[in-house]
PDB file of C-alpha atoms in Angstrom:
ATOM      1  CA  UNK W 251       0.000   0.000   0.000  1.00 69.00           C
ATOM      2  CA  UNK W 252       1.236   3.474  -0.840  1.00 76.00           C
ATOM      3  CA  UNK W 253       1.452   5.783   2.204  1.00 79.00           C
ATOM      4  CA  UNK W 254       1.896   9.545   2.005  1.00 82.00           C
ATOM      5  CA  UNK W 255       3.891  11.163   4.793  1.00 85.00           C
ATOM      6  CA  UNK W 256       3.257  14.888   5.158  1.00 85.00           C
ATOM      7  CA  UNK W 257       4.679  17.580   7.420  1.00 87.00           C
ATOM      8  CA  UNK W 258       2.443  18.335  10.422  1.00 84.00           C
ATOM      9  CA  UNK W 259       1.973  21.855   9.050  1.00 84.00           C
ATOM     10  CA  UNK W 260       0.005  20.410   6.105  1.00 84.00           C
ATOM     11  CA  UNK W 261      -2.473  18.767   8.499  1.00 83.00           C
ATOM     12  CA  UNK W 262      -2.750  21.625  11.006  1.00 85.00           C
ATOM     13  CA  UNK W 263      -6.125  23.345  11.014  1.00 81.00           C
ATOM     14  CA  UNK W 264      -6.633  26.775  12.631  1.00 81.00           C
ATOM     15  CA  UNK W 265      -9.763  26.582  14.791  1.00 76.00           C
ATOM     16  CA  UNK W 266      -9.429  30.056  16.290  1.00 79.00           C
ATOM     17  CA  UNK W 267      -6.820  32.757  16.603  1.00 84.00           C
ATOM     18  CA  UNK W 268      -4.978  30.825  19.332  1.00 89.00           C
ATOM     19  CA  UNK W 269      -6.084  27.220  18.770  1.00 87.00           C
ATOM     20  CA  UNK W 270      -5.130  24.667  16.160  1.00 86.00           C
ATOM     21  CA  UNK W 271      -5.918  21.025  15.603  1.00 82.00           C
ATOM     22  CA  UNK W 272      -3.409  18.617  14.109  1.00 83.00           C
ATOM     23  CA  UNK W 273      -4.805  15.623  12.235  1.00 81.00           C
ATOM     24  CA  UNK W 274      -2.438  12.777  13.192  1.00 81.00           C
ATOM     25  CA  UNK W 275      -3.351  10.560  10.234  1.00 81.00           C
ATOM     26  CA  UNK W 276      -6.001  10.095   7.572  1.00 82.00           C
ATOM     27  CA  UNK W 277      -7.103   6.592   6.659  1.00 81.00           C
ATOM     28  CA  UNK W 278      -8.895   6.482   3.343  1.00 81.00           C
ATOM     29  CA  UNK W 279     -10.846   4.013   1.290  1.00 82.00           C
ATOM     30  CA  UNK W 280      -7.811   2.016   0.028  1.00 83.00           C
ATOM     31  CA  UNK W 281      -7.020   1.125   3.667  1.00 85.00           C
ATOM     32  CA  UNK W 282     -10.670   0.380   4.470  1.00 86.00           C
ATOM     33  CA  UNK W 283     -11.024  -1.760   1.360  1.00 87.00           C
ATOM     34  CA  UNK W 284      -7.962  -3.833   2.233  1.00 88.00           C
ATOM     35  CA  UNK W 285      -9.273  -4.343   5.788  1.00 90.00           C
ATOM     36  CA  UNK W 286     -12.658  -5.432   4.405  1.00 92.00           C
ATOM     37  CA  UNK W 287     -14.786  -4.583   7.441  1.00 95.00           C
ATOM     38  CA  UNK W 288     -14.324  -1.654   9.809  1.00 94.00           C
ATOM     39  CA  UNK W 289     -16.160  -0.666  12.978  1.00 94.00           C
ATOM     40  CA  UNK W 290     -16.389   2.631  14.828  1.00 90.00           C
ATOM     41  CA  UNK W 291     -17.552   2.354  18.434  1.00 90.00           C
ATOM     42  CA  UNK W 292     -19.373   4.992  20.458  1.00 88.00           C
ATOM     43  CA  UNK W 293     -16.397   5.161  22.845  1.00 87.00           C
ATOM     44  CA  UNK W 294     -14.015   6.179  20.018  1.00 84.00           C
ATOM     45  CA  UNK W 295     -12.436   2.833  19.174  1.00 89.00           C
ATOM     46  CA  UNK W 296     -11.697   1.658  15.661  1.00 90.00           C
ATOM     47  CA  UNK W 297     -11.781  -2.078  14.925  1.00 93.00           C
ATOM     48  CA  UNK W 298     -11.103  -3.766  11.613  1.00 93.00           C
ATOM     49  CA  UNK W 299     -10.606  -7.053   9.858  1.00 88.00           C
ATOM     50  CA  UNK W 300     -12.428 -10.073   8.476  1.00 83.00           C
ATOM     51  CA  UNK W 301     -13.245 -11.460  11.946  1.00 87.00           C
ATOM     52  CA  UNK W 302     -15.770  -8.710  12.774  1.00 90.00           C
ATOM     53  CA  UNK W 303     -19.253 -10.215  12.902  1.00 88.00           C
ATOM     54  CA  UNK W 304     -22.067  -8.513  11.015  1.00 88.00           C
ATOM     55  CA  UNK W 305     -25.676  -9.533  11.573  1.00 86.00           C
ATOM     56  CA  UNK W 306     -29.076  -7.946  11.295  1.00 88.00           C
ATOM     57  CA  UNK W 307     -30.612  -5.406   8.976  1.00 93.00           C
ATOM     58  CA  UNK W 308     -28.277  -3.254   6.893  1.00 95.00           C
ATOM     59  CA  UNK W 309     -28.175  -0.284   4.535  1.00 95.00           C
ATOM     60  CA  UNK W 310     -26.363  -0.439   1.223  1.00 96.00           C
ATOM     61  CA  UNK W 311     -22.964   1.194   0.771  1.00 94.00           C
ATOM     62  CA  UNK W 312     -21.967   2.737  -2.545  1.00 93.00           C
ATOM     63  CA  UNK W 313     -18.737   4.444  -3.507  1.00 91.00           C
ATOM     64  CA  UNK W 314     -18.239   7.828  -5.159  1.00 89.00           C
ATOM     65  CA  UNK W 315     -14.586   7.516  -6.091  1.00 86.00           C
ATOM     66  CA  UNK W 316     -13.005   7.217  -2.619  1.00 84.00           C
ATOM     67  CA  UNK W 317     -16.012   8.371  -0.573  1.00 87.00           C
ATOM     68  CA  UNK W 318     -18.388   5.850   1.033  1.00 90.00           C
ATOM     69  CA  UNK W 319     -22.069   6.644   0.467  1.00 94.00           C
ATOM     70  CA  UNK W 320     -24.899   5.274   2.620  1.00 94.00           C
ATOM     71  CA  UNK W 321     -28.484   4.616   1.643  1.00 95.00           C
ATOM     72  CA  UNK W 322     -30.589   6.448   4.277  1.00 96.00           C
ATOM     73  CA  UNK W 323     -34.294   7.047   4.679  1.00 95.00           C
ATOM     74  CA  UNK W 324     -35.745  10.511   5.200  1.00 94.00           C
ATOM     75  CA  UNK W 325     -39.281  11.790   4.597  1.00 93.00           C
ATOM     76  CA  UNK W 326     -40.311   8.230   3.693  1.00 92.00           C
ATOM     77  CA  UNK W 327     -37.801   8.021   0.830  1.00 93.00           C
ATOM     78  CA  UNK W 328     -34.342   6.527   0.379  1.00 95.00           C
ATOM     79  CA  UNK W 329     -31.574   8.991  -0.415  1.00 95.00           C
ATOM     80  CA  UNK W 330     -27.775   8.800  -0.640  1.00 95.00           C
ATOM     81  CA  UNK W 331     -25.569  10.518   1.958  1.00 96.00           C
ATOM     82  CA  UNK W 332     -21.772  10.561   2.164  1.00 93.00           C
ATOM     83  CA  UNK W 333     -20.121   9.290   5.357  1.00 91.00           C
ATOM     84  CA  UNK W 334     -16.971  10.941   6.701  1.00 87.00           C
ATOM     85  CA  UNK W 335     -15.681   9.343   9.899  1.00 82.00           C
ATOM     86  CA  UNK W 336     -13.443  12.387  10.423  1.00 79.00           C
ATOM     87  CA  UNK W 337     -16.313  14.901  10.324  1.00 83.00           C
ATOM     88  CA  UNK W 338     -17.379  16.026  13.775  1.00 81.00           C
ATOM     89  CA  UNK W 339     -20.926  16.799  12.643  1.00 86.00           C
ATOM     90  CA  UNK W 340     -23.442  16.177   9.879  1.00 92.00           C
ATOM     91  CA  UNK W 341     -24.170  18.718   7.141  1.00 92.00           C
ATOM     92  CA  UNK W 342     -26.890  18.694   4.500  1.00 94.00           C
ATOM     93  CA  UNK W 343     -26.365  19.987   0.975  1.00 94.00           C
ATOM     94  CA  UNK W 344     -28.289  21.771  -1.747  1.00 94.00           C
ATOM     95  CA  UNK W 345     -29.999  18.565  -3.026  1.00 95.00           C
ATOM     96  CA  UNK W 346     -31.650  18.121   0.388  1.00 95.00           C
ATOM     97  CA  UNK W 347     -32.565  21.796   0.568  1.00 94.00           C
ATOM     98  CA  UNK W 348     -34.209  21.778  -2.873  1.00 93.00           C
ATOM     99  CA  UNK W 349     -36.147  18.532  -2.443  1.00 94.00           C
ATOM    100  CA  UNK W 350     -37.375  19.198   1.089  1.00 93.00           C
ATOM    101  CA  UNK W 351     -37.652  22.992   0.958  1.00 88.00           C
ATOM    102  CA  UNK W 352     -40.873  22.938   3.009  1.00 86.00           C
ATOM    103  CA  UNK W 353     -38.714  21.974   6.024  1.00 84.00           C
ATOM    104  CA  UNK W 354     -37.114  25.428   5.996  1.00 83.00           C
ATOM    105  CA  UNK W 355     -40.126  27.749   6.094  1.00 77.00           C
ATOM    106  CA  UNK W 356     -39.695  28.336   9.848  1.00 77.00           C
ATOM    107  CA  UNK W 357     -36.023  27.440  10.285  1.00 74.00           C
ATOM    108  CA  UNK W 358     -33.484  30.076  11.240  1.00 76.00           C
ATOM    109  CA  UNK W 359     -30.481  31.104   9.199  1.00 80.00           C
ATOM    110  CA  UNK W 360     -26.941  31.041  10.485  1.00 74.00           C
ATOM    111  CA  UNK W 361     -23.301  30.510   9.589  1.00 73.00           C
ATOM    112  CA  UNK W 362     -21.419  27.245   9.533  1.00 69.00           C
ATOM    113  CA  UNK W 363     -17.662  26.814   9.878  1.00 62.00           C
ATOM    114  CA  UNK W 364     -16.220  23.604   8.502  1.00 63.00           C
ATOM    115  CA  UNK W 365     -12.759  22.420   9.505  1.00 55.00           C
ATOM    116  CA  UNK W 366     -10.849  19.782   7.602  1.00 55.00           C
ATOM    117  CA  UNK W 367      -7.701  18.814   5.799  1.00 55.00           C
ATOM    118  CA  UNK W 368      -8.573  21.436   3.188  1.00 58.00           C
ATOM    119  CA  UNK W 369      -8.674  24.236   5.785  1.00 58.00           C
ATOM    120  CA  UNK W 370     -11.576  26.255   7.178  1.00 61.00           C
ATOM    121  CA  UNK W 371     -14.682  27.293   5.232  1.00 67.00           C
ATOM    122  CA  UNK W 372     -17.540  29.546   6.373  1.00 72.00           C
ATOM    123  CA  UNK W 373     -20.966  29.320   4.701  1.00 77.00           C
ATOM    124  CA  UNK W 374     -24.419  30.840   5.118  1.00 87.00           C
ATOM    125  CA  UNK W 375     -26.791  28.020   6.044  1.00 90.00           C
ATOM    126  CA  UNK W 376     -30.180  27.159   7.436  1.00 91.00           C
ATOM    127  CA  UNK W 377     -30.153  25.369  10.783  1.00 91.00           C
ATOM    128  CA  UNK W 378     -32.503  22.369  10.771  1.00 91.00           C
ATOM    129  CA  UNK W 379     -33.520  21.790  14.400  1.00 90.00           C
ATOM    130  CA  UNK W 380     -34.361  18.105  14.048  1.00 91.00           C
ATOM    131  CA  UNK W 381     -33.505  15.474  11.459  1.00 92.00           C
ATOM    132  CA  UNK W 382     -34.499  11.804  11.632  1.00 94.00           C
ATOM    133  CA  UNK W 383     -32.500   9.459   9.413  1.00 95.00           C
ATOM    134  CA  UNK W 384     -33.335   5.802   8.918  1.00 95.00           C
ATOM    135  CA  UNK W 385     -30.244   3.636   8.513  1.00 94.00           C
ATOM    136  CA  UNK W 386     -31.069  -0.057   8.196  1.00 91.00           C
ATOM    137  CA  UNK W 387     -33.574  -0.755  11.000  1.00 92.00           C
ATOM    138  CA  UNK W 388     -32.322   2.099  13.223  1.00 95.00           C
ATOM    139  CA  UNK W 389     -33.286   5.760  13.484  1.00 95.00           C
ATOM    140  CA  UNK W 390     -30.624   8.380  14.114  1.00 94.00           C
ATOM    141  CA  UNK W 391     -31.811  11.697  15.542  1.00 94.00           C
ATOM    142  CA  UNK W 392     -29.692  14.731  14.719  1.00 93.00           C
ATOM    143  CA  UNK W 393     -30.190  18.285  15.992  1.00 92.00           C
ATOM    144  CA  UNK W 394     -29.115  21.729  14.772  1.00 92.00           C
ATOM    145  CA  UNK W 395     -27.926  20.440  11.402  1.00 93.00           C
ATOM    146  CA  UNK W 396     -26.496  23.036   8.983  1.00 92.00           C
ATOM    147  CA  UNK W 397     -28.134  22.937   5.541  1.00 93.00           C
ATOM    148  CA  UNK W 398     -26.398  24.593   2.586  1.00 92.00           C
ATOM    149  CA  UNK W 399     -29.003  26.200   0.279  1.00 91.00           C
ATOM    150  CA  UNK W 400     -26.429  26.876  -2.458  1.00 89.00           C
ATOM    151  CA  UNK W 401     -23.983  24.538  -4.223  1.00 90.00           C
ATOM    152  CA  UNK W 402     -20.534  24.401  -2.641  1.00 84.00           C
ATOM    153  CA  UNK W 403     -18.833  23.528  -5.920  1.00 78.00           C
ATOM    154  CA  UNK W 404     -17.446  20.271  -4.579  1.00 76.00           C
ATOM    155  CA  UNK W 405     -18.174  16.551  -4.956  1.00 74.00           C
ATOM    156  CA  UNK W 406     -20.468  16.803  -1.924  1.00 75.00           C
ATOM    157  CA  UNK W 407     -23.068  18.637  -4.013  1.00 83.00           C
ATOM    158  CA  UNK W 408     -23.973  15.283  -5.615  1.00 87.00           C
ATOM    159  CA  UNK W 409     -25.221  13.865  -2.287  1.00 93.00           C
ATOM    160  CA  UNK W 410     -27.930  14.901   0.135  1.00 96.00           C
ATOM    161  CA  UNK W 411     -25.463  15.429   2.943  1.00 95.00           C
ATOM    162  CA  UNK W 412     -22.333  14.355   4.739  1.00 93.00           C
ATOM    163  CA  UNK W 413     -22.842  12.215   7.836  1.00 94.00           C
ATOM    164  CA  UNK W 414     -20.328  12.754  10.613  1.00 90.00           C
ATOM    165  CA  UNK W 415     -19.460  11.124  13.929  1.00 87.00           C
ATOM    166  CA  UNK W 416     -22.819  12.102  15.412  1.00 88.00           C
ATOM    167  CA  UNK W 417     -24.297   9.002  13.765  1.00 89.00           C
ATOM    168  CA  UNK W 418     -22.087   6.280  15.315  1.00 88.00           C
ATOM    169  CA  UNK W 419     -22.087   8.184  18.648  1.00 90.00           C
ATOM    170  CA  UNK W 420     -25.782   7.293  19.089  1.00 93.00           C
ATOM    171  CA  UNK W 421     -25.212   3.554  18.814  1.00 94.00           C
ATOM    172  CA  UNK W 422     -22.900   0.985  20.330  1.00 94.00           C
ATOM    173  CA  UNK W 423     -21.146   0.846  16.977  1.00 93.00           C
ATOM    174  CA  UNK W 424     -21.291   1.488  13.264  1.00 94.00           C
ATOM    175  CA  UNK W 425     -19.883  -1.194  10.992  1.00 95.00           C
ATOM    176  CA  UNK W 426     -19.015  -0.752   7.323  1.00 94.00           C
ATOM    177  CA  UNK W 427     -18.570  -4.002   5.445  1.00 95.00           C
ATOM    178  CA  UNK W 428     -16.849  -3.025   2.203  1.00 93.00           C
ATOM    179  CA  UNK W 429     -16.631  -6.640   1.039  1.00 92.00           C
ATOM    180  CA  UNK W 430     -20.431  -6.970   0.844  1.00 93.00           C
ATOM    181  CA  UNK W 431     -21.272  -3.219   0.518  1.00 94.00           C
ATOM    182  CA  UNK W 432     -23.314  -3.047   3.724  1.00 95.00           C
ATOM    183  CA  UNK W 433     -23.577  -0.721   6.734  1.00 95.00           C
ATOM    184  CA  UNK W 434     -24.811  -1.846  10.161  1.00 95.00           C
ATOM    185  CA  UNK W 435     -25.682   0.104  13.291  1.00 94.00           C
ATOM    186  CA  UNK W 436     -25.398  -1.481  16.737  1.00 93.00           C
ATOM    187  CA  UNK W 437     -27.797  -1.187  19.644  1.00 93.00           C
ATOM    188  CA  UNK W 438     -29.038   2.389  20.261  1.00 94.00           C
ATOM    189  CA  UNK W 439     -27.588   4.105  23.324  1.00 92.00           C
ATOM    190  CA  UNK W 440     -29.627   6.064  25.819  1.00 81.00           C
ATOM    191  CA  UNK W 441     -29.483   9.819  25.063  1.00 69.00           C
ATOM    192  CA  UNK W 442     -27.353  10.559  28.153  1.00 61.00           C
ATOM    193  CA  UNK W 443     -24.766   7.906  27.110  1.00 55.00           C
ATOM    194  CA  UNK W 444     -23.513  10.045  24.216  1.00 51.00           C
TER     195      UNK W 444
END
């Protein structure tokens, strides 16, 4: 496997005038694919390998180049959302805004700051107070979700949103089986557990 080694300065993100965050490493799809099955636990562990058991109902996984996409239910319909295990929160994009515009009649506007390996971006957004997403036989409840009403000019515009760590934090685990293209969510946690 090819591994890129970068100076820390290339993975240092300014969060505020006096705070920075250094990303220690980025594992991408080539690593996940070679591991076959990966699991994120609610207590911030990462497990991988062919010995991980997967049972129960699942959602389909698709790939958009190197980005995993999950089949999720919202408003009684199945839609495709990207999953980024490094994203601290979920964001919704212009496709969601256009299709479900009635959701935003009473929602407030705000600004969203996104931090990542590409730097910091600020956008004008709507703030969706509550979002229920169906993944397999589980429901994830997200609150105060930024929704971009305009295209961002990136690959993300082709999906309904980008799911972050707020999804696996609500369950004992989230398992992505790249061998069989399936996503599983573990037992839901009580709200005060996450």
